Amino acid sequence: SKKDELNCGACGYNSCRENAKSVLEGMSEIEMCMPYMRMKAEQMNDIIFFNSPNLILILDEYLEIKLLNPAAQEVFNKNKRDLVGIPLEYIMDDREIRESIAAKKEVFTNRIHHLDTDRIFMQSMVHLKDTHQIIMILSDITQEEKRRLELKSMKEHTLKVTQEVIEKQMRISQEIASLLGETTAETKVALNNLKKIVIKESE
């Protein structure tokens, strides 16, 4: 439409209509239009933001929530109230984020246990200094963490059972050796007595 004709000249043509004509004639590519490519990128960002299964929050420099995607709304907005504009500490512990900002870290990643929802998240934060914004992404790894703990517990149980079997086998071996020792001694005595009887009878 007319409002899309910015005529910025970034594509190398004097007007948007000249560029469009060149594209139709196969002389240039539509990707040469920078405003168009920016619009496509923004649309893609919107698609990712609104459809990502990860929780995405946009914070300002004071750690107040400026925007959050539907996944984050579903997890944190249990009271059905608007979370935009409230401090992050209202929904989760923000101490480590404040410490990372104070340490001037641009990227920050750690594992957190969100007690209110009893979920385990891999928390990633990107500090955009130019815009004084912070992008926080929370990936729910609760199920993976539960499986990891179950596997760890299973390994520990297996090791415990194996150790008990080894100890039991050692006890049995020692008892068998003791019994064999006693039997051998008794057999030796009996054979010596028999030997003495045979010798007496032969005399």
PDB file of N, CA, C and O in Angstrom, residues 114-160:
ATOM      1  N   HIS A 114      12.108 -23.141  41.616  1.00  0.00           N
ATOM      2  CA  HIS A 114      11.057 -22.180  41.911  1.00  0.00           C
ATOM      3  C   HIS A 114      10.079 -22.835  42.883  1.00  0.00           C
ATOM      4  O   HIS A 114       9.295 -23.724  42.518  1.00  0.00           O
ATOM      5  N   LEU A 115      10.139 -22.411  44.138  1.00  0.00           N
ATOM      6  CA  LEU A 115       9.403 -23.080  45.209  1.00  0.00           C
ATOM      7  C   LEU A 115       7.888 -22.968  45.047  1.00  0.00           C
ATOM      8  O   LEU A 115       7.153 -23.919  45.335  1.00  0.00           O
ATOM      9  N   ASP A 116       7.397 -21.811  44.596  1.00  0.00           N
ATOM     10  CA  ASP A 116       5.950 -21.603  44.493  1.00  0.00           C
ATOM     11  C   ASP A 116       5.295 -22.589  43.522  1.00  0.00           C
ATOM     12  O   ASP A 116       4.149 -23.008  43.727  1.00  0.00           O
ATOM     13  N   THR A 117       5.999 -22.925  42.459  1.00  0.00           N
ATOM     14  CA  THR A 117       5.439 -23.845  41.456  1.00  0.00           C
ATOM     15  C   THR A 117       6.062 -25.233  41.550  1.00  0.00           C
ATOM     16  O   THR A 117       5.635 -26.138  40.840  1.00  0.00           O
ATOM     17  N   ASP A 118       7.082 -25.372  42.420  1.00  0.00           N
ATOM     18  CA  ASP A 118       7.818 -26.629  42.575  1.00  0.00           C
ATOM     19  C   ASP A 118       8.352 -27.108  41.227  1.00  0.00           C
ATOM     20  O   ASP A 118       8.264 -28.285  40.875  1.00  0.00           O
ATOM     21  N   ARG A 119       8.922 -26.160  40.491  1.00  0.00           N
ATOM     22  CA  ARG A 119       9.524 -26.494  39.195  1.00  0.00           C
ATOM     23  C   ARG A 119      11.006 -26.124  39.217  1.00  0.00           C
ATOM     24  O   ARG A 119      11.423 -25.214  39.933  1.00  0.00           O
ATOM     25  N   ILE A 120      11.765 -26.863  38.404  1.00  0.00           N
ATOM     26  CA  ILE A 120      13.193 -26.577  38.270  1.00  0.00           C
ATOM     27  C   ILE A 120      13.411 -25.982  36.887  1.00  0.00           C
ATOM     28  O   ILE A 120      12.981 -26.558  35.873  1.00  0.00           O
ATOM     29  N   PHE A 121      14.055 -24.824  36.850  1.00  0.00           N
ATOM     30  CA  PHE A 121      14.285 -24.132  35.586  1.00  0.00           C
ATOM     31  C   PHE A 121      15.779 -23.952  35.333  1.00  0.00           C
ATOM     32  O   PHE A 121      16.561 -23.792  36.270  1.00  0.00           O
ATOM     33  N   MET A 122      16.141 -23.974  34.045  1.00  0.00           N
ATOM     34  CA  MET A 122      17.445 -23.486  33.626  1.00  0.00           C
ATOM     35  C   MET A 122      17.222 -22.029  33.238  1.00  0.00           C
ATOM     36  O   MET A 122      16.517 -21.729  32.286  1.00  0.00           O
ATOM     37  N   GLN A 123      17.805 -21.142  34.021  1.00  0.00           N
ATOM     38  CA  GLN A 123      17.562 -19.707  33.860  1.00  0.00           C
ATOM     39  C   GLN A 123      18.704 -19.073  33.053  1.00  0.00           C
ATOM     40  O   GLN A 123      19.873 -19.202  33.408  1.00  0.00           O
ATOM     41  N   SER A 124      18.341 -18.405  31.959  1.00  0.00           N
ATOM     42  CA  SER A 124      19.323 -17.691  31.143  1.00  0.00           C
ATOM     43  C   SER A 124      18.930 -16.222  31.069  1.00  0.00           C
ATOM     44  O   SER A 124      17.753 -15.903  30.861  1.00  0.00           O
ATOM     45  N   MET A 125      19.909 -15.356  31.247  1.00  0.00           N
ATOM     46  CA  MET A 125      19.642 -13.923  31.225  1.00  0.00           C
ATOM     47  C   MET A 125      20.613 -13.217  30.290  1.00  0.00           C
ATOM     48  O   MET A 125      21.813 -13.524  30.295  1.00  0.00           O
ATOM     49  N   VAL A 126      20.098 -12.341  29.474  1.00  0.00           N
ATOM     50  CA  VAL A 126      20.937 -11.523  28.587  1.00  0.00           C
ATOM     51  C   VAL A 126      20.669 -10.064  28.921  1.00  0.00           C
ATOM     52  O   VAL A 126      19.524  -9.607  28.888  1.00  0.00           O
ATOM     53  N   HIS A 127      21.751  -9.342  29.251  1.00  0.00           N
ATOM     54  CA  HIS A 127      21.631  -7.936  29.629  1.00  0.00           C
ATOM     55  C   HIS A 127      21.926  -7.065  28.409  1.00  0.00           C
ATOM     56  O   HIS A 127      23.053  -7.041  27.905  1.00  0.00           O
ATOM     57  N   LEU A 128      20.910  -6.365  27.904  1.00  0.00           N
ATOM     58  CA  LEU A 128      21.076  -5.472  26.752  1.00  0.00           C
ATOM     59  C   LEU A 128      21.370  -4.069  27.269  1.00  0.00           C
ATOM     60  O   LEU A 128      20.460  -3.304  27.597  1.00  0.00           O
ATOM     61  N   LYS A 129      22.639  -3.748  27.336  1.00  0.00           N
ATOM     62  CA  LYS A 129      23.046  -2.476  27.947  1.00  0.00           C
ATOM     63  C   LYS A 129      22.563  -1.263  27.149  1.00  0.00           C
ATOM     64  O   LYS A 129      22.246  -0.227  27.721  1.00  0.00           O
ATOM     65  N   ASP A 130      22.517  -1.404  25.820  1.00  0.00           N
ATOM     66  CA  ASP A 130      22.124  -0.259  24.984  1.00  0.00           C
ATOM     67  C   ASP A 130      20.688   0.178  25.258  1.00  0.00           C
ATOM     68  O   ASP A 130      20.374   1.372  25.234  1.00  0.00           O
ATOM     69  N   THR A 131      19.818  -0.788  25.504  1.00  0.00           N
ATOM     70  CA  THR A 131      18.406  -0.461  25.721  1.00  0.00           C
ATOM     71  C   THR A 131      18.022  -0.547  27.198  1.00  0.00           C
ATOM     72  O   THR A 131      16.866  -0.298  27.545  1.00  0.00           O
ATOM     73  N   HIS A 132      19.008  -0.893  28.045  1.00  0.00           N
ATOM     74  CA  HIS A 132      18.765  -1.035  29.492  1.00  0.00           C
ATOM     75  C   HIS A 132      17.657  -2.052  29.769  1.00  0.00           C
ATOM     76  O   HIS A 132      16.834  -1.872  30.666  1.00  0.00           O
ATOM     77  N   GLN A 133      17.649  -3.112  28.982  1.00  0.00           N
ATOM     78  CA  GLN A 133      16.658  -4.163  29.164  1.00  0.00           C
ATOM     79  C   GLN A 133      17.344  -5.492  29.466  1.00  0.00           C
ATOM     80  O   GLN A 133      18.519  -5.695  29.147  1.00  0.00           O
ATOM     81  N   ILE A 134      16.591  -6.376  30.060  1.00  0.00           N
ATOM     82  CA  ILE A 134      17.091  -7.707  30.393  1.00  0.00           C
ATOM     83  C   ILE A 134      16.100  -8.728  29.847  1.00  0.00           C
ATOM     84  O   ILE A 134      14.893  -8.639  30.100  1.00  0.00           O
ATOM     85  N   ILE A 135      16.615  -9.655  29.069  1.00  0.00           N
ATOM     86  CA  ILE A 135      15.790 -10.758  28.564  1.00  0.00           C
ATOM     87  C   ILE A 135      16.082 -11.978  29.422  1.00  0.00           C
ATOM     88  O   ILE A 135      17.240 -12.389  29.551  1.00  0.00           O
ATOM     89  N   MET A 136      15.049 -12.526  30.008  1.00  0.00           N
ATOM     90  CA  MET A 136      15.221 -13.711  30.841  1.00  0.00           C
ATOM     91  C   MET A 136      14.424 -14.863  30.242  1.00  0.00           C
ATOM     92  O   MET A 136      13.236 -14.721  29.945  1.00  0.00           O
ATOM     93  N   ILE A 137      15.096 -15.991  30.041  1.00  0.00           N
ATOM     94  CA  ILE A 137      14.461 -17.183  29.487  1.00  0.00           C
ATOM     95  C   ILE A 137      14.565 -18.302  30.512  1.00  0.00           C
ATOM     96  O   ILE A 137      15.645 -18.600  31.016  1.00  0.00           O
ATOM     97  N   LEU A 138      13.437 -18.913  30.815  1.00  0.00           N
ATOM     98  CA  LEU A 138      13.380 -20.020  31.775  1.00  0.00           C
ATOM     99  C   LEU A 138      12.928 -21.286  31.058  1.00  0.00           C
ATOM    100  O   LEU A 138      11.817 -21.335  30.534  1.00  0.00           O
ATOM    101  N   SER A 139      13.817 -22.276  31.028  1.00  0.00           N
ATOM    102  CA  SER A 139      13.483 -23.567  30.416  1.00  0.00           C
ATOM    103  C   SER A 139      13.127 -24.555  31.523  1.00  0.00           C
ATOM    104  O   SER A 139      13.935 -24.781  32.429  1.00  0.00           O
ATOM    105  N   ASP A 140      11.950 -25.116  31.435  1.00  0.00           N
ATOM    106  CA  ASP A 140      11.487 -26.060  32.463  1.00  0.00           C
ATOM    107  C   ASP A 140      12.202 -27.402  32.295  1.00  0.00           C
ATOM    108  O   ASP A 140      12.013 -28.103  31.301  1.00  0.00           O
ATOM    109  N   ILE A 141      13.050 -27.753  33.269  1.00  0.00           N
ATOM    110  CA  ILE A 141      13.787 -29.024  33.222  1.00  0.00           C
ATOM    111  C   ILE A 141      13.376 -29.930  34.395  1.00  0.00           C
ATOM    112  O   ILE A 141      14.142 -30.803  34.803  1.00  0.00           O
ATOM    113  N   THR A 142      12.162 -29.699  34.894  1.00  0.00           N
ATOM    114  CA  THR A 142      11.688 -30.456  36.060  1.00  0.00           C
ATOM    115  C   THR A 142      11.696 -31.960  35.801  1.00  0.00           C
ATOM    116  O   THR A 142      12.221 -32.734  36.614  1.00  0.00           O
ATOM    117  N   GLN A 143      11.121 -32.392  34.681  1.00  0.00           N
ATOM    118  CA  GLN A 143      11.043 -33.822  34.382  1.00  0.00           C
ATOM    119  C   GLN A 143      12.420 -34.433  34.178  1.00  0.00           C
ATOM    120  O   GLN A 143      12.711 -35.531  34.674  1.00  0.00           O
ATOM    121  N   GLU A 144      13.294 -33.703  33.478  1.00  0.00           N
ATOM    122  CA  GLU A 144      14.660 -34.202  33.266  1.00  0.00           C
ATOM    123  C   GLU A 144      15.400 -34.343  34.590  1.00  0.00           C
ATOM    124  O   GLU A 144      16.134 -35.315  34.811  1.00  0.00           O
ATOM    125  N   GLU A 145      15.173 -33.373  35.471  1.00  0.00           N
ATOM    126  CA  GLU A 145      15.838 -33.401  36.775  1.00  0.00           C
ATOM    127  C   GLU A 145      15.302 -34.560  37.618  1.00  0.00           C
ATOM    128  O   GLU A 145      16.070 -35.233  38.316  1.00  0.00           O
ATOM    129  N   LYS A 146      13.993 -34.808  37.538  1.00  0.00           N
ATOM    130  CA  LYS A 146      13.418 -35.931  38.274  1.00  0.00           C
ATOM    131  C   LYS A 146      13.984 -37.254  37.770  1.00  0.00           C
ATOM    132  O   LYS A 146      14.310 -38.147  38.562  1.00  0.00           O
ATOM    133  N   ARG A 147      14.106 -37.377  36.435  1.00  0.00           N
ATOM    134  CA  ARG A 147      14.673 -38.605  35.870  1.00  0.00           C
ATOM    135  C   ARG A 147      16.133 -38.775  36.289  1.00  0.00           C
ATOM    136  O   ARG A 147      16.590 -39.888  36.561  1.00  0.00           O
ATOM    137  N   ARG A 148      16.857 -37.654  36.330  1.00  0.00           N
ATOM    138  CA  ARG A 148      18.265 -37.715  36.739  1.00  0.00           C
ATOM    139  C   ARG A 148      18.381 -38.183  38.183  1.00  0.00           C
ATOM    140  O   ARG A 148      19.226 -39.027  38.515  1.00  0.00           O
ATOM    141  N   LEU A 149      17.519 -37.661  39.058  1.00  0.00           N
ATOM    142  CA  LEU A 149      17.551 -38.047  40.466  1.00  0.00           C
ATOM    143  C   LEU A 149      17.114 -39.504  40.649  1.00  0.00           C
ATOM    144  O   LEU A 149      17.667 -40.222  41.482  1.00  0.00           O
ATOM    145  N   GLU A 150      16.116 -39.932  39.846  1.00  0.00           N
ATOM    146  CA  GLU A 150      15.677 -41.331  39.910  1.00  0.00           C
ATOM    147  C   GLU A 150      16.800 -42.270  39.472  1.00  0.00           C
ATOM    148  O   GLU A 150      17.009 -43.323  40.082  1.00  0.00           O
ATOM    149  N   LEU A 151      17.503 -41.885  38.396  1.00  0.00           N
ATOM    150  CA  LEU A 151      18.619 -42.701  37.913  1.00  0.00           C
ATOM    151  C   LEU A 151      19.736 -42.759  38.943  1.00  0.00           C
ATOM    152  O   LEU A 151      20.321 -43.826  39.191  1.00  0.00           O
ATOM    153  N   LYS A 152      20.003 -41.613  39.577  1.00  0.00           N
ATOM    154  CA  LYS A 152      21.028 -41.569  40.627  1.00  0.00           C
ATOM    155  C   LYS A 152      20.641 -42.475  41.790  1.00  0.00           C
ATOM    156  O   LYS A 152      21.472 -43.224  42.315  1.00  0.00           O
ATOM    157  N   SER A 153      19.364 -42.403  42.191  1.00  0.00           N
ATOM    158  CA  SER A 153      18.875 -43.239  43.287  1.00  0.00           C
ATOM    159  C   SER A 153      18.971 -44.721  42.926  1.00  0.00           C
ATOM    160  O   SER A 153      19.344 -45.554  43.764  1.00  0.00           O
ATOM    161  N   MET A 154      18.636 -45.041  41.669  1.00  0.00           N
ATOM    162  CA  MET A 154      18.708 -46.424  41.214  1.00  0.00           C
ATOM    163  C   MET A 154      20.145 -46.939  41.246  1.00  0.00           C
ATOM    164  O   MET A 154      20.409 -48.073  41.669  1.00  0.00           O
ATOM    165  N   LYS A 155      21.087 -46.100  40.810  1.00  0.00           N
ATOM    166  CA  LYS A 155      22.501 -46.485  40.824  1.00  0.00           C
ATOM    167  C   LYS A 155      22.978 -46.726  42.254  1.00  0.00           C
ATOM    168  O   LYS A 155      23.697 -47.697  42.524  1.00  0.00           O
ATOM    169  N   GLU A 156      22.589 -45.820  43.158  1.00  0.00           N
ATOM    170  CA  GLU A 156      22.995 -45.960  44.556  1.00  0.00           C
ATOM    171  C   GLU A 156      22.407 -47.234  45.161  1.00  0.00           C
ATOM    172  O   GLU A 156      23.088 -47.943  45.910  1.00  0.00           O
ATOM    173  N   HIS A 157      21.141 -47.532  44.817  1.00  0.00           N
ATOM    174  CA  HIS A 157      20.496 -48.750  45.325  1.00  0.00           C
ATOM    175  C   HIS A 157      21.206 -49.998  44.783  1.00  0.00           C
ATOM    176  O   HIS A 157      21.434 -50.970  45.526  1.00  0.00           O
ATOM    177  N   THR A 158      21.548 -49.956  43.476  1.00  0.00           N
ATOM    178  CA  THR A 158      22.238 -51.090  42.855  1.00  0.00           C
ATOM    179  C   THR A 158      23.589 -51.327  43.509  1.00  0.00           C
ATOM    180  O   THR A 158      23.970 -52.476  43.794  1.00  0.00           O
ATOM    181  N   LEU A 159      24.320 -50.246  43.770  1.00  0.00           N
ATOM    182  CA  LEU A 159      25.621 -50.366  44.426  1.00  0.00           C
ATOM    183  C   LEU A 159      25.465 -50.945  45.826  1.00  0.00           C
ATOM    184  O   LEU A 159      26.271 -51.784  46.260  1.00  0.00           O
ATOM    185  N   LYS A 160      24.426 -50.502  46.542  1.00  0.00           N
ATOM    186  CA  LYS A 160      24.188 -50.989  47.902  1.00  0.00           C
ATOM    187  C   LYS A 160      23.884 -52.482  47.891  1.00  0.00           C
ATOM    188  O   LYS A 160      24.431 -53.255  48.691  1.00  0.00           O
TER     189      LYS A 160
END
